Structures are given as C-alpha cells and as structure tokens.
Coordinates of C-alpha atoms in Angstrom, one line a residue:
M1 CA -91.6 147.9 -40.4
I2 CA -88.8 148.3 -42.9
N3 CA -86.8 145.6 -41.3
T4 CA -89.7 143.3 -41.4
I5 CA -90.1 143.9 -45.2
I6 CA -86.4 143.3 -45.7
I7 CA -86.5 140.1 -43.8
L8 CA -89.6 138.9 -45.6
F9 CA -88.0 139.6 -49.0
Q10 CA -84.9 137.8 -48.1
I11 CA -87.0 134.8 -47.0
F12 CA -88.7 134.9 -50.4
L13 CA -85.4 135.1 -52.2
A14 CA -84.1 132.1 -50.2
F15 CA -87.3 130.2 -51.1
V16 CA -86.7 131.0 -54.8
G17 CA -83.1 129.8 -54.5
V18 CA -83.9 126.6 -52.8
Y19 CA -86.8 126.0 -55.3
Q20 CA -84.6 126.4 -58.3
F21 CA -81.8 124.4 -56.8
T22 CA -84.3 121.5 -56.2
I23 CA -85.6 121.7 -59.7
S24 CA -82.1 121.8 -61.2
L25 CA -81.2 118.4 -59.5
F26 CA -83.6 116.7 -62.0
G27 CA -81.4 117.8 -64.9
I28 CA -78.3 116.0 -63.7
V29 CA -79.5 112.7 -65.2
R30 CA -80.3 112.8 -68.9
K31 CA -83.0 110.6 -70.3
R32 CA -81.7 109.5 -73.8
K33 CA -84.6 107.5 -75.0
T34 CA -86.4 109.4 -77.8
A35 CA -88.9 108.2 -80.3
Q36 CA -87.8 108.2 -84.0
H37 CA -90.1 109.0 -86.9
K38 CA -89.6 109.0 -90.6
P39 CA -89.4 112.6 -92.1
Q40 CA -92.9 113.6 -92.8
K41 CA -93.4 117.2 -91.5
S42 CA -92.7 120.1 -93.8
F43 CA -91.0 123.3 -92.5
A44 CA -90.8 126.9 -93.4
V45 CA -87.4 127.9 -92.1
L46 CA -87.3 131.6 -91.2
V47 CA -84.1 133.6 -90.7
A48 CA -84.3 137.0 -89.1
A49 CA -81.6 139.3 -90.5
H50 CA -80.8 143.0 -90.1
N51 CA -77.6 144.0 -92.0
E52 CA -76.1 140.5 -91.7
A53 CA -74.2 140.4 -95.0
Q54 CA -71.0 139.1 -93.3
V55 CA -72.6 136.0 -91.7
V56 CA -75.9 135.2 -93.4
G57 CA -74.2 133.2 -96.2
A58 CA -72.6 130.7 -93.8
L59 CA -76.0 130.0 -92.2
V60 CA -77.8 129.6 -95.6
E61 CA -75.1 127.2 -96.8
N62 CA -75.5 125.3 -93.5
L63 CA -79.3 125.1 -93.8
Q64 CA -79.1 123.9 -97.4
K65 CA -77.1 120.9 -96.3
L66 CA -79.4 119.8 -93.5
D67 CA -79.9 116.0 -93.3
Y68 CA -83.6 116.3 -94.2
P69 CA -85.5 115.8 -97.5
K70 CA -85.0 119.0 -99.4
E71 CA -88.6 118.9 -100.7
L72 CA -89.9 119.1 -97.1
Y73 CA -88.4 122.5 -96.2
D74 CA -87.9 126.0 -97.7
I75 CA -85.7 128.8 -96.4
F76 CA -86.9 132.4 -96.1
V77 CA -84.6 135.2 -95.0
I78 CA -86.4 138.2 -93.5
C79 CA -84.2 141.1 -94.6
D80 CA -85.6 143.6 -92.0
N81 CA -84.8 147.3 -92.7
C82 CA -81.4 146.3 -94.2
T83 CA -79.1 148.9 -95.6
D84 CA -76.4 146.5 -96.8
N85 CA -76.5 143.8 -99.5
T86 CA -77.9 141.0 -97.3
A87 CA -80.8 140.4 -99.7
E88 CA -78.4 140.1 -102.7
I89 CA -76.3 137.6 -100.9
V90 CA -79.3 135.5 -99.9
R91 CA -80.7 135.5 -103.5
G92 CA -77.2 134.4 -104.7
Y93 CA -77.8 131.1 -102.9
G94 CA -81.2 130.7 -104.6
V95 CA -83.0 131.4 -101.3
Q96 CA -86.0 133.7 -100.9
A97 CA -85.1 137.1 -99.5
C98 CA -88.2 138.8 -98.0
E99 CA -87.4 142.5 -97.7
R100 CA -89.3 144.5 -95.1
K101 CA -89.1 148.3 -94.8
N102 CA -90.7 149.8 -91.7
P103 CA -88.4 152.1 -89.7
H104 CA -91.2 152.9 -87.2
L105 CA -91.7 149.2 -86.1
R106 CA -88.2 147.9 -85.7
G107 CA -87.0 144.7 -84.0
K108 CA -87.3 141.0 -84.5
G109 CA -90.8 140.6 -83.0
H110 CA -92.3 143.0 -85.6
A111 CA -90.3 141.3 -88.4
I112 CA -91.6 137.9 -87.5
E113 CA -95.2 139.1 -87.3
W114 CA -94.9 140.6 -90.7
M115 CA -93.2 137.5 -92.2
L116 CA -95.9 135.2 -90.9
K117 CA -98.6 137.2 -92.6
E118 CA -96.6 136.9 -95.8
L119 CA -96.2 133.2 -95.3
W120 CA -100.0 132.5 -94.7
A121 CA -100.7 134.2 -98.1
M122 CA -98.3 132.0 -100.0
P123 CA -99.6 129.1 -102.2
R124 CA -97.6 126.5 -100.3
Q125 CA -98.4 125.9 -96.6
Y126 CA -96.1 124.1 -94.1
D127 CA -96.7 121.9 -91.1
A128 CA -94.3 123.9 -88.9
I129 CA -92.3 127.1 -88.7
V130 CA -88.7 127.1 -87.6
M131 CA -86.9 130.3 -86.6
F132 CA -83.2 131.2 -86.5
D133 CA -81.1 134.3 -86.3
A134 CA -78.7 135.2 -89.2
D135 CA -75.6 134.7 -87.1
N136 CA -76.5 131.2 -86.1
L137 CA -75.2 127.8 -87.2
V138 CA -77.4 124.7 -86.9
G139 CA -76.7 121.0 -86.3
N140 CA -77.3 119.0 -89.5
D141 CA -79.9 116.8 -87.8
F142 CA -82.0 119.8 -86.4
L143 CA -85.1 119.2 -88.5
V144 CA -84.9 115.5 -87.9
H145 CA -85.3 116.2 -84.2
M146 CA -88.1 118.8 -84.8
N147 CA -89.9 116.2 -86.9
N148 CA -89.7 113.6 -84.1
D149 CA -91.2 116.0 -81.5
L150 CA -93.9 117.2 -83.8
C151 CA -94.9 113.6 -84.6
E152 CA -95.1 113.1 -80.8
G153 CA -97.7 115.8 -80.6
H154 CA -95.6 118.7 -79.3
K155 CA -96.6 122.1 -80.6
V156 CA -93.8 124.4 -79.5
I157 CA -90.2 123.2 -79.4
Q158 CA -86.9 124.8 -78.3
G159 CA -83.5 123.5 -79.5
Y160 CA -80.4 123.3 -77.4
L161 CA -78.8 126.8 -77.5
D162 CA -75.0 126.6 -77.6
T163 CA -72.3 129.3 -78.3
K164 CA -70.6 129.6 -81.6
N165 CA -67.6 131.4 -80.4
P166 CA -66.9 130.4 -76.7
T167 CA -63.1 130.8 -76.9
D168 CA -63.0 134.3 -78.4
S169 CA -62.9 136.2 -75.1
W170 CA -63.7 135.9 -71.4
V171 CA -67.1 137.4 -72.2
T172 CA -68.0 134.7 -74.8
A173 CA -66.7 132.0 -72.4
S174 CA -69.0 133.4 -69.7
Y175 CA -71.9 133.2 -72.1
A176 CA -71.0 129.7 -73.0
I177 CA -70.8 128.5 -69.4
T178 CA -74.1 130.2 -68.6
Y179 CA -75.8 128.6 -71.5
W180 CA -74.5 125.1 -70.6
Y181 CA -75.9 125.7 -67.1
C182 CA -79.3 126.9 -68.4
N183 CA -79.6 124.0 -70.9
R184 CA -78.8 121.3 -68.4
L185 CA -80.1 122.5 -65.0
W186 CA -82.9 124.9 -66.1
Q187 CA -84.3 123.5 -69.3
L188 CA -83.5 119.8 -69.2
S189 CA -84.7 119.5 -65.6
R190 CA -88.1 121.0 -66.6
R191 CA -88.3 118.7 -69.6
N192 CA -87.6 115.7 -67.3
L193 CA -90.3 116.9 -64.9
N194 CA -92.8 117.4 -67.8
M195 CA -92.9 121.1 -67.1
A196 CA -92.9 124.0 -69.5
N197 CA -89.6 125.0 -71.1
Y198 CA -88.8 128.6 -72.2
L199 CA -88.0 129.8 -75.6
G200 CA -84.5 131.2 -76.2
G201 CA -85.1 133.5 -79.2
T202 CA -83.6 131.2 -81.9
G203 CA -83.7 127.5 -82.7
M204 CA -87.5 127.5 -82.1
C205 CA -90.1 125.4 -83.9
F206 CA -93.9 126.0 -83.9
D207 CA -96.8 124.0 -85.2
T208 CA -98.4 126.0 -88.0
E209 CA -102.0 125.5 -87.0
L210 CA -101.2 126.8 -83.5
M211 CA -99.4 129.8 -84.9
K212 CA -102.4 130.6 -87.1
E213 CA -104.7 130.3 -84.1
M214 CA -102.6 132.3 -81.6
G215 CA -100.9 134.7 -83.9
W216 CA -97.4 135.8 -83.0
G217 CA -98.3 138.9 -81.0
A218 CA -94.9 139.0 -79.3
T219 CA -93.3 142.4 -80.2
S220 CA -91.5 143.3 -77.0
L221 CA -87.7 143.4 -76.7
V222 CA -87.8 139.7 -75.5
E223 CA -90.3 138.2 -77.9
D224 CA -89.2 134.7 -77.0
L225 CA -90.1 135.1 -73.3
E226 CA -93.3 136.9 -74.2
F227 CA -94.5 134.1 -76.5
S228 CA -93.4 131.5 -73.9
M229 CA -95.7 133.1 -71.3
R230 CA -98.5 133.3 -73.8
C231 CA -98.2 129.6 -74.5
V232 CA -98.2 128.6 -70.8
K233 CA -101.1 130.9 -70.1
R234 CA -103.1 128.9 -72.8
G235 CA -102.0 125.6 -71.3
I236 CA -99.4 124.9 -74.1
H237 CA -96.1 123.7 -72.8
P238 CA -93.0 124.4 -74.9
V239 CA -90.5 121.5 -74.8
L240 CA -86.8 121.3 -75.1
N241 CA -85.1 119.0 -77.6
Y242 CA -81.7 118.5 -76.1
D243 CA -80.2 116.9 -79.3
A244 CA -81.2 119.7 -81.7
K245 CA -78.2 122.0 -81.5
V246 CA -78.1 125.7 -82.4
Y247 CA -74.9 127.7 -82.2
D248 CA -75.4 131.4 -81.5
E249 CA -72.8 134.1 -81.8
K250 CA -72.1 136.1 -78.7
P251 CA -70.6 139.6 -78.3
L252 CA -66.9 139.8 -77.8
T253 CA -66.6 142.7 -75.5
F254 CA -68.1 143.5 -72.1
K255 CA -69.6 146.7 -73.4
A256 CA -71.4 145.0 -76.2
S257 CA -72.5 142.2 -73.8
A258 CA -73.9 144.8 -71.3
R259 CA -75.8 146.5 -74.1
Q260 CA -77.4 143.2 -75.2
R261 CA -78.2 142.1 -71.6
L262 CA -79.7 145.5 -70.8
R263 CA -82.1 145.0 -73.7
W264 CA -83.0 141.6 -72.4
M265 CA -83.7 143.0 -68.9
Q266 CA -85.7 145.9 -70.2
G267 CA -87.9 143.5 -72.1
H268 CA -88.1 141.2 -69.1
F269 CA -89.6 143.9 -67.0
T270 CA -92.3 144.5 -69.6
V271 CA -93.2 140.8 -69.7
A272 CA -93.2 140.6 -65.9
R273 CA -95.8 143.4 -65.6
S274 CA -98.0 141.7 -68.2
Y275 CA -98.0 138.1 -67.1
F276 CA -97.0 137.6 -63.5
F277 CA -100.4 138.2 -61.9
P278 CA -102.5 136.5 -64.6
L279 CA -100.3 133.4 -64.4
L280 CA -100.2 133.4 -60.6
W281 CA -104.0 133.7 -60.4
Q282 CA -104.4 130.9 -62.9
S283 CA -101.9 128.7 -61.1
I284 CA -104.0 129.1 -57.9
K285 CA -107.4 128.7 -59.6
E286 CA -106.3 125.7 -61.6
R287 CA -103.8 124.3 -59.1
S288 CA -101.3 124.3 -61.9
F289 CA -97.7 123.9 -60.7
V290 CA -96.5 124.6 -64.3
K291 CA -98.2 128.0 -64.3
F292 CA -96.8 128.8 -60.9
D293 CA -93.3 128.0 -62.2
A294 CA -93.8 130.4 -65.1
A295 CA -95.2 133.1 -62.9
L296 CA -92.2 132.8 -60.6
Y297 CA -89.8 132.9 -63.6
S298 CA -91.6 136.0 -65.1
I299 CA -90.7 138.1 -62.0
S300 CA -87.1 136.9 -61.7
V301 CA -85.9 140.2 -63.1
Y302 CA -87.7 142.0 -60.1
N303 CA -86.0 139.5 -57.8
T304 CA -82.6 140.6 -59.2
F305 CA -83.5 144.2 -59.0
L306 CA -84.8 144.2 -55.4
G307 CA -82.1 141.8 -54.3
F308 CA -79.5 144.2 -55.6
L309 CA -81.1 147.0 -53.6
V310 CA -81.4 145.0 -50.4
T311 CA -77.8 143.7 -50.7
A312 CA -76.5 147.3 -51.3
L313 CA -78.5 148.5 -48.3
L314 CA -77.2 145.8 -46.0
Y315 CA -73.6 146.3 -47.3
M316 CA -73.7 150.1 -46.7
D317 CA -75.2 149.5 -43.3
N318 CA -72.3 147.3 -42.3
L319 CA -69.8 149.8 -43.6
I320 CA -71.1 152.6 -41.4
P321 CA -69.2 152.7 -38.0
A322 CA -72.4 152.4 -35.9
D323 CA -74.9 149.8 -34.8
N324 CA -76.6 148.1 -37.8
V325 CA -80.0 149.5 -38.6
F326 CA -81.1 146.7 -41.0
A327 CA -81.1 143.0 -40.3
S328 CA -79.9 140.2 -42.5
I329 CA -81.6 136.8 -42.6
Y330 CA -78.3 135.2 -41.8
Y331 CA -78.3 136.8 -38.4
Y332 CA -81.0 134.3 -37.5
L333 CA -79.5 131.2 -39.1
P334 CA -76.6 129.0 -38.3
S335 CA -73.4 130.0 -40.1
W336 CA -73.3 126.7 -42.0
V337 CA -76.4 127.7 -43.9
A338 CA -74.5 130.4 -45.7
I339 CA -71.6 128.1 -46.4
V340 CA -73.8 125.4 -47.9
A341 CA -75.7 128.0 -50.0
I342 CA -72.5 129.4 -51.5
T343 CA -70.9 126.0 -52.0
A344 CA -74.0 124.7 -53.8
T345 CA -74.0 127.7 -56.1
V346 CA -70.3 127.5 -56.9
V347 CA -70.2 123.7 -57.5
M348 CA -73.1 123.7 -60.0
F349 CA -71.2 125.4 -62.8
P350 CA -68.1 123.1 -63.0
L351 CA -70.5 120.2 -62.5
V352 CA -72.5 121.2 -65.5
M353 CA -69.3 121.6 -67.6
M354 CA -68.3 118.0 -66.7
L355 CA -71.8 116.7 -67.5
E356 CA -71.6 118.4 -70.8
G357 CA -68.3 116.9 -71.6
I358 CA -66.2 120.1 -71.5
K359 CA -62.5 119.1 -71.3
S360 CA -60.7 122.3 -72.0
W361 CA -58.9 123.6 -68.9
K362 CA -59.0 127.1 -70.3
M363 CA -62.8 127.0 -70.2
Y364 CA -62.7 125.9 -66.6
A365 CA -60.3 128.7 -65.9
H366 CA -62.9 131.1 -67.1
L367 CA -65.1 130.1 -64.2
F368 CA -63.2 132.8 -62.2
S369 CA -63.8 135.6 -64.7
M370 CA -67.4 134.4 -65.0
V371 CA -68.0 135.5 -61.4
F372 CA -67.6 139.2 -62.5
F373 CA -69.9 138.4 -65.5
Q374 CA -72.6 137.1 -63.2
L375 CA -72.3 139.9 -60.7
S376 CA -72.6 142.4 -63.6
W377 CA -76.2 141.4 -64.0
L378 CA -77.0 143.3 -60.8
P379 CA -76.2 146.9 -62.0
I380 CA -77.4 146.1 -65.5
T381 CA -80.8 145.0 -64.1
F382 CA -80.8 148.1 -61.8
Y383 CA -80.3 150.4 -64.8
A384 CA -82.8 148.5 -66.9
F385 CA -85.5 149.1 -64.3
F386 CA -85.2 152.9 -64.9
T387 CA -84.9 152.6 -68.7
Q388 CA -87.4 149.8 -69.3
N389 CA -89.6 152.0 -71.6
N390 CA -86.7 152.2 -74.0
K391 CA -87.5 150.0 -77.0
Q392 CA -84.3 150.5 -79.0
W393 CA -82.9 147.3 -80.5
S394 CA -79.2 146.6 -80.2
H395 CA -77.4 144.8 -83.0
T396 CA -74.5 142.4 -82.4
Q397 CA -71.4 143.3 -84.4
H398 CA -69.7 140.4 -86.3
T399 CA -65.9 140.1 -86.7
R400 CA -65.5 137.0 -88.8
V401 CA -67.3 134.1 -90.5
L402 CA -67.4 130.7 -88.9
R403 CA -68.7 127.4 -90.5
L404 CA -70.4 124.6 -88.8
E405 CA -67.5 122.2 -89.3
E406 CA -65.1 124.6 -87.6
V407 CA -67.3 125.1 -84.6
Q408 CA -67.9 121.4 -84.2
S409 CA -64.2 120.5 -84.6
K410 CA -63.3 123.0 -81.9
Q411 CA -65.8 121.3 -79.5
V412 CA -64.3 117.9 -80.2

C-alpha cells in the first residue's frame, strides 16, 4: 500500500515536471509587438517601507525622474512601524510620508490594506495603483508600460522582476538566475499563452475600480500570491509586462536568504490550504485551464515538501545494506528517461541566460553554486511546513545605496 502511494506520487510529480517544461517552451520566443498609447492614466505610486532610511531616498529620486507626465502620478511612502528617520527623509524630497503605527498587525499586507483606505478618503482619486518596495529601483519607462496595458483593458499587471545586486555574492547571483528563469520560462510563457501570470510582491499595478470592488484582503506572509489567487478565482488574469523593469535588492548571505525564503514558504502553505480545492473545483466545473494551472501552482509548496520526504525515504532505503523496501518510478522506466529529464532541467538555466542577453562568464560560473541554492529549497520547505503558523516578518538588511544608472551600467 505504501509503495503504491509512493509510486503514484512520483507519477504525479513527473506529470507536474513535464507539464511545466511544456509550458516553459512557449517562453523561448518573445513577442515584441506591443500597443502604444499616449499617457492618460493617473497613478498613485505606493512604496512600502519599514526602517528603510538607507535606501528609500534612492528610490524616491528614481520615481521623481520617471518618463511620465508629473501631473499624472503622485508618490506615497508607507512608513510602517518605522523606528528610524524614514519619514523625515521622504518628506525631504517633497513626497508624502504616510506613517502607520500598529505593532499588532505587522507586515506589508496589513500596511497596504491600511494605505488603500487612506487613499480612498483623499480628495484626488487615481486610475491605478502601483506598488513598490523601498529597496527597489525602477526603469524610467515603467509607468509608460503600465499605461499601455491599462489602456488595453488589463486590470492587474506585473512588471519584470530583476535583481539590483546580482554580483554581490553567490547568493544574489543565484537569485538573479532564478528570477531570469521565472520571468522568461514561467511568466512570459503564460503571457504568450494568454494564461494568468502571478504577482511578485513589487512592481505591481492595479486598476483602482477593481481594487475598490475587491478590496486588498491579502494579509498573509505572501500577499502577492494570495492576491493572485483571489484574482484568478474571480476570473481576472494578471498579466506580465516584460518591458517594465523593477530591480529588487536580494540578501547577501545564505542565512538571510534562508530566512526570507522560509517566510515565503510558510505563507505559501497558507495560500495552498485556502485556494487549491476552490480553484480545482472551479477549473473542473468551468472547464478552465487557467484555474487548473493556478490550482496546480498553489500546491507547488506541498509538491516540494512531499517530494523531499519521498526522495529522503528512497535514498535511505538505498543506503541500508538490504533489499530495497520502497520502489522508485525509475525502476519501471528506461534509463534514458532519467538522463533526458536531468539534461532538460540543467540546460534550461544557461539557455535562459543566453536568451536574456547575459554575457558575463562569472554569472555563468555561478550556475554551479546555484545547484546548492536550489537544493536548499528542500530543507527550507520541510522546516516551513512545521512552522507555517509563524507570522513573523523578516526584514532584509541593506549594506549600501545603489542608483538606477549604476545598476543599468553594470548590466550593459
């Protein structure tokens, strides 16, 4: 009985792997034709900040120089439970600092929900809401691309998430390669197939009327994924804008990275419990492939968790000097199947880097250290399963200030 369950789960994981690989092939070719509209949409640009005195000034300067009519957007920095001088720095740039004090409801999701209520009560109303984190930098044409998608009728838009500091350490390099992969073979492939994309926590744009109708309502540790699932459940498909660049700062050390990813996985378990079965049922009832895809993505954290358990079980079974008790699916398949599966997985990452125009040999060298980074998701997810009720927010520590020009010059 146990062997049957193990084999069935391995078959399911193989199906998920083949499914995602097939979807990813549609991201190899990039469709570059996009509709251009004159600037007409107005934006409230929200910046979530918690003790971000060191980096918030660089982002505010960046946002004030966007290639978009200044009368069509305003900047609001949410100073959430700050104990430093973030608010004073923001006001020094002539930007509105909205201070929130609530030690009992901490985290970005609660801060956004509070800010939206403040925004709806203001005299001026905007066509759309854009959200960034305080340690971000933004492409100068970001609002131009958001305006184009809004004019095309899209209600929820995600920008291209890039890494601000990819060369700082092997950890930030691993983040960068992972993000390039996700942008190209996860997000772009779904955009090309007219499927729903998934929000990434920053560089997000929302139609105001939709936000007023739905409310934010996403206060888990992964508010971006939670809101994505709420949208798909309502039949609203978030879309990726591949040209709207956002540069996010990544942790330098493995310890800080593990703490951040642990929070993501803890939140992902919460979202999976809430949305998998409703989305799966709707996908069957409505014959919706998009909702099936979202349901499948919502439980990816459980796939990693159970996959880790099964892999550890099979590995220990092989180590014991006796006949194997548990069976691997590869016992019943030709040896070339495993070779093809491993090769396809390995080839995808350098392929993505070439497609994205990465020319630094040092970044390609980090593909070797990234293997450890990817494998580390397994124990992190395992630990997250047993600590998923922990709602503590982790804050990324900043070591220096970067400007947009410096980041873009390094890419060139």
